[in-house]
mmCIF file with all atom_site columns, C-alpha atoms and ligand atoms in Angstrom:
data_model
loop_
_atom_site.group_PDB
_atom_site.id
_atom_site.type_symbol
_atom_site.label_atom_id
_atom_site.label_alt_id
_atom_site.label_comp_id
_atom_site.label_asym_id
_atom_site.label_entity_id
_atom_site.label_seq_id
_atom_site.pdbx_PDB_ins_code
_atom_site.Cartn_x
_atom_site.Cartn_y
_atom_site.Cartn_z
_atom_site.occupancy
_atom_site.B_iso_or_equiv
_atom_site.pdbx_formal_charge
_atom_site.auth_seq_id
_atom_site.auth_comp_id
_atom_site.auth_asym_id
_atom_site.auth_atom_id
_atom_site.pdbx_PDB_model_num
ATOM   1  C  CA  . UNK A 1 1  ? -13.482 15.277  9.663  1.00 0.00 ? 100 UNK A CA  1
ATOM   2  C  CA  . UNK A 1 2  ? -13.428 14.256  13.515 1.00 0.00 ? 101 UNK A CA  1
ATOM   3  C  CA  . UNK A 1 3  ? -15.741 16.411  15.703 1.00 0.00 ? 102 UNK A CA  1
ATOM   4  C  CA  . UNK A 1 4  ? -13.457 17.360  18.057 1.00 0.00 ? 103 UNK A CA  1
ATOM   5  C  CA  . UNK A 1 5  ? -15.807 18.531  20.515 1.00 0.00 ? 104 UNK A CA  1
ATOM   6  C  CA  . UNK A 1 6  ? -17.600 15.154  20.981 1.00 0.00 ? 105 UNK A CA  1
ATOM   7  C  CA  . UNK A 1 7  ? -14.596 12.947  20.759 1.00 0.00 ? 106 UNK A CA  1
ATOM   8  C  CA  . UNK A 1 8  ? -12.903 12.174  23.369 1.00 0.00 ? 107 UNK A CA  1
ATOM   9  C  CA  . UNK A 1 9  ? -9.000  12.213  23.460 1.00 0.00 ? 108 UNK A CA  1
ATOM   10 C  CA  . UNK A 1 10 ? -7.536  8.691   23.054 1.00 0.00 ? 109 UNK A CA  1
ATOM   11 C  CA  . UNK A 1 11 ? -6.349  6.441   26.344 1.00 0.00 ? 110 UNK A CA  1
ATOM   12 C  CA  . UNK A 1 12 ? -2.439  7.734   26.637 1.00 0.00 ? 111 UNK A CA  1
ATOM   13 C  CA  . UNK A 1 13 ? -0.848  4.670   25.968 1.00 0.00 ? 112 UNK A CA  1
ATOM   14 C  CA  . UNK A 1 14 ? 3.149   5.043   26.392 1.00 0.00 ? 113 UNK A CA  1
ATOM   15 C  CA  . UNK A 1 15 ? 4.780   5.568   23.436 1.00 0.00 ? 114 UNK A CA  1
ATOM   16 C  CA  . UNK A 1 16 ? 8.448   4.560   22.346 1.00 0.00 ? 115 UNK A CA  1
ATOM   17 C  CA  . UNK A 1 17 ? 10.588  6.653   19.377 1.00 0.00 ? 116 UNK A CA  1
ATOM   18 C  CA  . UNK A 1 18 ? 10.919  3.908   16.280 1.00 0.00 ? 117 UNK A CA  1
ATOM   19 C  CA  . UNK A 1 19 ? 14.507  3.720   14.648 1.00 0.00 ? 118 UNK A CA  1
ATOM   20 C  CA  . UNK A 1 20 ? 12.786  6.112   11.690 1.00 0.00 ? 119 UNK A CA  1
ATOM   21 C  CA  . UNK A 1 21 ? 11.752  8.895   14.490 1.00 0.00 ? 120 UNK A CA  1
ATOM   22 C  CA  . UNK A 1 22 ? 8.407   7.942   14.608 1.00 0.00 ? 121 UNK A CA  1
ATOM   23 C  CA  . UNK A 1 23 ? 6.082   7.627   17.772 1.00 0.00 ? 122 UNK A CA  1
ATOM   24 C  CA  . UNK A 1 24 ? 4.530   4.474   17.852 1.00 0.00 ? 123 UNK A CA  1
ATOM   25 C  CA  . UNK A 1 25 ? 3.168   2.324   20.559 1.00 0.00 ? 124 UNK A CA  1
ATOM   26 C  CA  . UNK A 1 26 ? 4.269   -1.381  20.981 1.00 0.00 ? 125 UNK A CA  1
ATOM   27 C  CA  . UNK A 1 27 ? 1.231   -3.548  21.203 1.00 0.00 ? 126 UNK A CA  1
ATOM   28 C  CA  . UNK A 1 28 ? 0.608   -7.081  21.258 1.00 0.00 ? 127 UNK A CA  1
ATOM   29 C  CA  . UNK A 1 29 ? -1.948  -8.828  19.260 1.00 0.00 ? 128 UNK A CA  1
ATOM   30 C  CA  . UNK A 1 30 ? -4.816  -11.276 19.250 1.00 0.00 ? 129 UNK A CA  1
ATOM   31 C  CA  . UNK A 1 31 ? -1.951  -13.833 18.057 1.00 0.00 ? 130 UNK A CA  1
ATOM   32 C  CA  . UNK A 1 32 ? 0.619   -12.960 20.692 1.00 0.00 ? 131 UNK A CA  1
ATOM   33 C  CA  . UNK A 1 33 ? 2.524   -10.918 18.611 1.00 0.00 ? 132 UNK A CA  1
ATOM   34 C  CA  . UNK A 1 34 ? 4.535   -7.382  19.188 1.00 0.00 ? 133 UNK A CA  1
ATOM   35 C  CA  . UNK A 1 35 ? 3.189   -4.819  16.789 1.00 0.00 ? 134 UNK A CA  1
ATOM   36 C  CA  . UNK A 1 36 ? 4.053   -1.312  17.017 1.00 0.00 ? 135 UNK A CA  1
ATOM   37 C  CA  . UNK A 1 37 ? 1.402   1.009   15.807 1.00 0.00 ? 136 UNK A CA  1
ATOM   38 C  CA  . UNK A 1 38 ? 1.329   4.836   14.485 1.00 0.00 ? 137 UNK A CA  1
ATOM   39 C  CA  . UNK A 1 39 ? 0.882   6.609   17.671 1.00 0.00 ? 138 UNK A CA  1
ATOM   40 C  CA  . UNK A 1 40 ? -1.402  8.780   16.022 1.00 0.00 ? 139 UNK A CA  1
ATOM   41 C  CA  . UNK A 1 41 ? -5.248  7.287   15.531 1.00 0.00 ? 140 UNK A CA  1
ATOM   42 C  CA  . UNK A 1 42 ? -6.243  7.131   12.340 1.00 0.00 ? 141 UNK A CA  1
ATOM   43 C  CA  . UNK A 1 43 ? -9.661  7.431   10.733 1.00 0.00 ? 142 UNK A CA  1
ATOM   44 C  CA  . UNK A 1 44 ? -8.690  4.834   8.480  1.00 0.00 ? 143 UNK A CA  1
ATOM   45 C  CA  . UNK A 1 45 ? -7.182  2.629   10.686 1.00 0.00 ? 144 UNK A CA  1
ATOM   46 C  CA  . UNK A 1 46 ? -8.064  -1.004  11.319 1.00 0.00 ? 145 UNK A CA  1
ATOM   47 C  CA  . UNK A 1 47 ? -6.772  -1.720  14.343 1.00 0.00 ? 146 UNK A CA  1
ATOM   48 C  CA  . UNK A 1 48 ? -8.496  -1.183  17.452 1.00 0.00 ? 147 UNK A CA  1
ATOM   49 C  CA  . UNK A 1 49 ? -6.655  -0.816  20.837 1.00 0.00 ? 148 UNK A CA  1
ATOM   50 C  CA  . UNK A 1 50 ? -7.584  -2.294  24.461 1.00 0.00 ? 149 UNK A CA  1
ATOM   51 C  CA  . UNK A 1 51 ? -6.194  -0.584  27.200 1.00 0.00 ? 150 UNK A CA  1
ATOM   52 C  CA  . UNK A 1 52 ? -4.955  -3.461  29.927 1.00 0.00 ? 151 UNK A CA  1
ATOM   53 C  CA  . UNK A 1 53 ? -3.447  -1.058  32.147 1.00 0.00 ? 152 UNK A CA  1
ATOM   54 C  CA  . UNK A 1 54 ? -0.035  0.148   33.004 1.00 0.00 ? 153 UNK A CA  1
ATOM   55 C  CA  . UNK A 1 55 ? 1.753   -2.841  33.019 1.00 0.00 ? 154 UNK A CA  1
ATOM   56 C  CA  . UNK A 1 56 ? 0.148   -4.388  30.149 1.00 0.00 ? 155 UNK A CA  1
ATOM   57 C  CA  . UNK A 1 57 ? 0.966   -3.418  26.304 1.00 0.00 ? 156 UNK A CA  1
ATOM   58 C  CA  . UNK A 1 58 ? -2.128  -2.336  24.799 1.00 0.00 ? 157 UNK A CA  1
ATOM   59 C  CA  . UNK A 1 59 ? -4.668  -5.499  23.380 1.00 0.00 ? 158 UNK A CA  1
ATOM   60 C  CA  . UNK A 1 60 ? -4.318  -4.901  19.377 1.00 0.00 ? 159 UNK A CA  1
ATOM   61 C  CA  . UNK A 1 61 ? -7.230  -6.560  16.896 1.00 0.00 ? 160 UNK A CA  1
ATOM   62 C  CA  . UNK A 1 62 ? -6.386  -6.218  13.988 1.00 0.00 ? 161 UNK A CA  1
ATOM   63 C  CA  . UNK A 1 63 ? -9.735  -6.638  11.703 1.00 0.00 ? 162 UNK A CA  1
ATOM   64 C  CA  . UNK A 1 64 ? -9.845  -6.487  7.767  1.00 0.00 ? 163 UNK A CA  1
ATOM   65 C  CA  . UNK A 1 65 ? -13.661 -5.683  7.925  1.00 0.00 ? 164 UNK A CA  1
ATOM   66 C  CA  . UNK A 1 66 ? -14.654 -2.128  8.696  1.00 0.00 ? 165 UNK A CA  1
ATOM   67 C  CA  . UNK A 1 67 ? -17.631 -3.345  9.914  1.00 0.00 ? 166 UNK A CA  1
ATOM   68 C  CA  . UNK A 1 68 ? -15.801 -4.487  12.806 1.00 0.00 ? 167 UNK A CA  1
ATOM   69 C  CA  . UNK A 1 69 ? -14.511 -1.435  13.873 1.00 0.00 ? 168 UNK A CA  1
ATOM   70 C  CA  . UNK A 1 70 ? -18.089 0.433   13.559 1.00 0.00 ? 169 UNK A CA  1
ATOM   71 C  CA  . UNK A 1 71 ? -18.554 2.373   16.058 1.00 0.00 ? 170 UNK A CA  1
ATOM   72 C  CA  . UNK A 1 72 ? -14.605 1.873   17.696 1.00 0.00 ? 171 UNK A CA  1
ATOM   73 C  CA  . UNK A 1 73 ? -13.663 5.749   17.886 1.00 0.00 ? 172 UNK A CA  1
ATOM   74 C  CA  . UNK A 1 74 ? -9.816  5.571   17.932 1.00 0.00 ? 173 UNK A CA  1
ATOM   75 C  CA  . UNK A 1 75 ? -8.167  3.056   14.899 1.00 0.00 ? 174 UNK A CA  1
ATOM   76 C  CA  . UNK A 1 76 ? -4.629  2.776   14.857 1.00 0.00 ? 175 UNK A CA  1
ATOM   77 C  CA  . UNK A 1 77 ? -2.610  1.885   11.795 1.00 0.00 ? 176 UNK A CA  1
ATOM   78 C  CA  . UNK A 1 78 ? 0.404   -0.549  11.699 1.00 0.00 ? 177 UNK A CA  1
ATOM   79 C  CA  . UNK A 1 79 ? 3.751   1.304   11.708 1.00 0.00 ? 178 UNK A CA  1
ATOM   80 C  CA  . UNK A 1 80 ? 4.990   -1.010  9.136  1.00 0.00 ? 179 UNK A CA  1
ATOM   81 C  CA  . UNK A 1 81 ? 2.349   0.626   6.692  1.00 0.00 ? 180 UNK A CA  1
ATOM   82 C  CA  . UNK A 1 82 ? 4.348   3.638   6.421  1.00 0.00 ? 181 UNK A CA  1
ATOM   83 C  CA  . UNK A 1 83 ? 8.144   3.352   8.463  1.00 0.00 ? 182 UNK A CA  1
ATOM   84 C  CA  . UNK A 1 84 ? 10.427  3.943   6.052  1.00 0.00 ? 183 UNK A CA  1
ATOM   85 C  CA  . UNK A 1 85 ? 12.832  1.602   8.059  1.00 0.00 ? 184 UNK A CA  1
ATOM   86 C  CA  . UNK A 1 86 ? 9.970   -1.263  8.051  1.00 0.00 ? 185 UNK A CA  1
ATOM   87 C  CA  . UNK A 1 87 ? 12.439  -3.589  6.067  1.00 0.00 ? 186 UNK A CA  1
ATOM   88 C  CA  . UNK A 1 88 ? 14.825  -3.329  7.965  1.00 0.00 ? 187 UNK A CA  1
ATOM   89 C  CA  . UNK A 1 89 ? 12.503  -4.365  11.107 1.00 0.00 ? 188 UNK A CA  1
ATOM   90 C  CA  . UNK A 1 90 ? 11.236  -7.827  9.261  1.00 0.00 ? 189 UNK A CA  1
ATOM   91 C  CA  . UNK A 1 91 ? 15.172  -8.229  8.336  1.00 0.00 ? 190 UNK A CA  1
ATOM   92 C  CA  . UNK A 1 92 ? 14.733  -8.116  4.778  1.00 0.00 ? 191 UNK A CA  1
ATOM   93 C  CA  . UNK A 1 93 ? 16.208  -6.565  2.456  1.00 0.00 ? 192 UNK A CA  1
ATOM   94 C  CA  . UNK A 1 94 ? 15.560  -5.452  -1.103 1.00 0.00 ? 193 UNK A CA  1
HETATM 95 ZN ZN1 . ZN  B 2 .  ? 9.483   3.488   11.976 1.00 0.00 ? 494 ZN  B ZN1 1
#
């Protein structure tokens, strides 16, 4: 588990409510891409986040090799992992 005393709290990036209810912050990647993530950090995550400032949307890497992220305190997680609406946002259909 996290030790909450030596962690510090995440940068507050602005959030935005997802069609499913969700928090999740809009972020664009390496590739140019907007990607909204679980507003939540995740211990298993494997994104990591750069703050660009206000006017910016947060700087998302998105790595498939832990060993990447060593070190990175706050991961973030895709919301199209888990939004129950995530077919609907890639316009497919099942
Ligand atoms: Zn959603």
């Amino acid at each position: 588990m996290a030790d909450e005393a030596s962690t510090p709290p995440p940068p507050a990036y602005p959030t935005s409510a997802c069609t499913c209810g969700a928090l999740v912050i809009w972020t664009v990647t390496t590739s140019g891409k907007r990607m909204p993530v679980d507003s939540t950090p995740a211990d298993d995550g494997n994104i990591k986040l750069t703050h660009r400032g206000t006017s910016l949307p947060p700087l998302a890497v998105v790595t498939t090799n832990p060993a990447q992220l060593f070190g990175v305190r706050h991961r973030y997680r895709s919301h199209f992992a888990n939004c129950p609406h995530a077919a609907s946002h890639r316009r497919g259909r099942r």
